[in-house]
Coordinates of N, CA and C in Angstrom, one line a residue:
X22 N 114.1 102.9 46.1 CA 114.8 103.7 46.9 C 114.8 105.2 46.4
X23 N 114.9 105.4 45.1 CA 114.9 106.7 44.5 C 113.5 107.3 44.6
X24 N 112.5 106.5 44.4 CA 111.1 107.0 44.5 C 110.8 107.4 45.9
X25 N 111.3 106.7 46.9 CA 111.0 107.1 48.3 C 111.6 108.5 48.6
X26 N 112.8 108.8 48.0 CA 113.4 110.1 48.2 C 112.6 111.2 47.6
X27 N 111.9 110.9 46.5 CA 111.0 111.9 45.9 C 109.9 112.4 46.8
X28 N 109.4 111.5 47.6 CA 108.3 111.8 48.5 C 108.6 112.6 49.7
X29 N 109.9 112.9 49.9 CA 110.3 113.8 51.1 C 109.8 115.2 50.8
X30 N 109.4 115.9 51.8 CA 108.8 117.2 51.6 C 109.9 118.3 51.6
X31 N 110.6 118.3 50.4 CA 111.6 119.3 50.2 C 111.5 119.7 48.8
X32 N 112.0 121.0 48.4 CA 111.9 121.4 47.1 C 112.9 120.7 46.2
X33 N 112.4 120.4 44.9 CA 113.3 119.7 43.9 C 113.2 120.5 42.6
X34 N 114.1 120.3 41.7 CA 114.1 120.8 40.4 C 114.1 119.7 39.4
X35 N 113.2 119.7 38.4 CA 113.1 118.6 37.5 C 113.3 119.2 36.1
X36 N 114.2 118.5 35.3 CA 114.3 118.8 33.9 C 113.5 117.7 33.2
X37 N 112.6 118.1 32.2 CA 111.8 117.1 31.6 C 111.5 117.6 30.1
X38 N 111.1 116.6 29.3 CA 110.8 116.9 27.9 C 109.3 117.1 27.7
X39 N 108.9 118.1 27.0 CA 107.5 118.3 26.6 C 107.5 118.8 25.1
X40 N 106.8 118.1 24.3 CA 106.8 118.5 22.8 C 108.2 118.7 22.2
X41 N 109.1 117.8 22.6 CA 110.5 117.9 22.1 C 111.4 119.0 22.6
X42 N 110.9 119.8 23.6 CA 111.7 120.8 24.2 C 112.0 120.5 25.6
X43 N 113.2 120.8 26.1 CA 113.5 120.6 27.5 C 113.0 121.8 28.3
X44 N 112.3 121.4 29.4 CA 111.7 122.4 30.3 C 112.2 122.1 31.7
X45 N 112.1 123.1 32.6 CA 112.5 123.0 34.0 C 111.4 123.4 34.9
X46 N 111.2 122.6 36.0 CA 110.1 122.9 37.0 C 110.7 122.8 38.3
X47 N 110.4 123.8 39.2 CA 110.8 123.8 40.6 C 109.6 123.7 41.5
X48 N 109.6 122.8 42.4 CA 108.5 122.7 43.3 C 108.7 121.5 44.3
X49 N 107.5 121.1 44.9 CA 107.5 120.0 45.9 C 106.6 118.9 45.4
X50 N 107.0 117.7 45.6 CA 106.2 116.5 45.2 C 105.0 116.4 46.2
X51 N 103.8 116.2 45.7 CA 102.7 115.9 46.6 C 102.0 114.6 46.3
X52 N 102.3 114.0 45.1 CA 101.7 112.7 44.8 C 102.6 111.9 43.8
X53 N 102.7 110.6 44.0 CA 103.4 109.8 43.0 C 102.5 108.6 42.7
X54 N 102.1 108.6 41.4 CA 101.1 107.5 41.0 C 101.9 106.6 40.1
X55 N 102.2 105.4 40.6 CA 103.0 104.4 39.8 C 102.1 103.7 38.8
X56 N 100.9 103.6 39.0 CA 100.0 102.9 38.1 C 99.9 103.8 36.8
X57 N 99.7 105.1 36.9 CA 99.6 106.0 35.7 C 101.0 106.5 35.3
X58 N 102.0 106.2 36.1 CA 103.4 106.7 35.8 C 103.5 108.2 35.8
X59 N 102.9 108.8 36.8 CA 102.8 110.3 36.9 C 103.4 110.8 38.2
X60 N 104.1 111.9 38.1 CA 104.6 112.6 39.3 C 103.9 113.9 39.4
X61 N 103.2 114.2 40.5 CA 102.4 115.4 40.7 C 103.2 116.3 41.6
X62 N 103.3 117.6 41.3 CA 104.0 118.5 42.0 C 103.2 119.8 42.2
X63 N 103.7 120.6 43.2 CA 103.1 122.0 43.4 C 104.3 122.9 43.4
X64 N 104.1 124.1 42.7 CA 105.1 125.1 42.7 C 105.0 126.0 44.0
X65 N 105.8 127.1 44.0 CA 105.8 127.9 45.2 C 104.5 128.6 45.5
X66 N 103.7 128.7 44.4 CA 102.3 129.4 44.6 C 101.2 128.3 44.8
X67 N 101.6 127.1 45.1 CA 100.7 126.0 45.3 C 99.9 125.6 44.0
X68 N 100.4 125.9 42.9 CA 99.7 125.5 41.6 C 100.1 124.1 41.3
X69 N 99.2 123.2 41.0 CA 99.5 121.8 40.8 C 100.0 121.6 39.3
X70 N 100.9 120.6 39.2 CA 101.5 120.3 37.9 C 101.8 118.8 37.9
X71 N 101.7 118.2 36.7 CA 101.9 116.7 36.6 C 102.8 116.4 35.5
X72 N 103.7 115.5 35.7 CA 104.8 115.1 34.7 C 104.7 113.6 34.6
X73 N 104.8 113.1 33.4 CA 105.0 111.6 33.2 C 106.4 111.3 33.5
X74 N 106.6 110.1 34.2 CA 107.9 109.7 34.6 C 108.8 109.5 33.5
X75 N 108.3 109.0 32.3 CA 109.1 108.7 31.2 C 109.7 110.0 30.5
X76 N 109.1 111.2 30.8 CA 109.6 112.4 30.2 C 110.7 113.1 31.0
X77 N 110.9 112.6 32.2 CA 111.9 113.2 33.1 C 113.3 112.9 32.7
X78 N 114.1 113.9 32.6 CA 115.5 113.7 32.2 C 116.4 113.8 33.4
X79 N 116.2 114.7 34.3 CA 117.1 114.9 35.5 C 116.3 115.4 36.6
X80 N 116.6 114.9 37.9 CA 116.0 115.5 39.1 C 117.2 115.8 40.0
X81 N 117.1 117.1 40.5 CA 118.1 117.5 41.5 C 117.5 118.4 42.5

């Protein structure tokens, strides 16, 4: 149910950990790969970005 909500075409903000530091990313989801456990996003400038699902702390 929550994964289906991620695929809606609306902007989201994600807090995630990288190298022990908390980072924030704002953008839209364009791909969800459950096999590799990756969430792919694009920011406002259409630049692609990928986050491992295990590193996500909060999505809003």
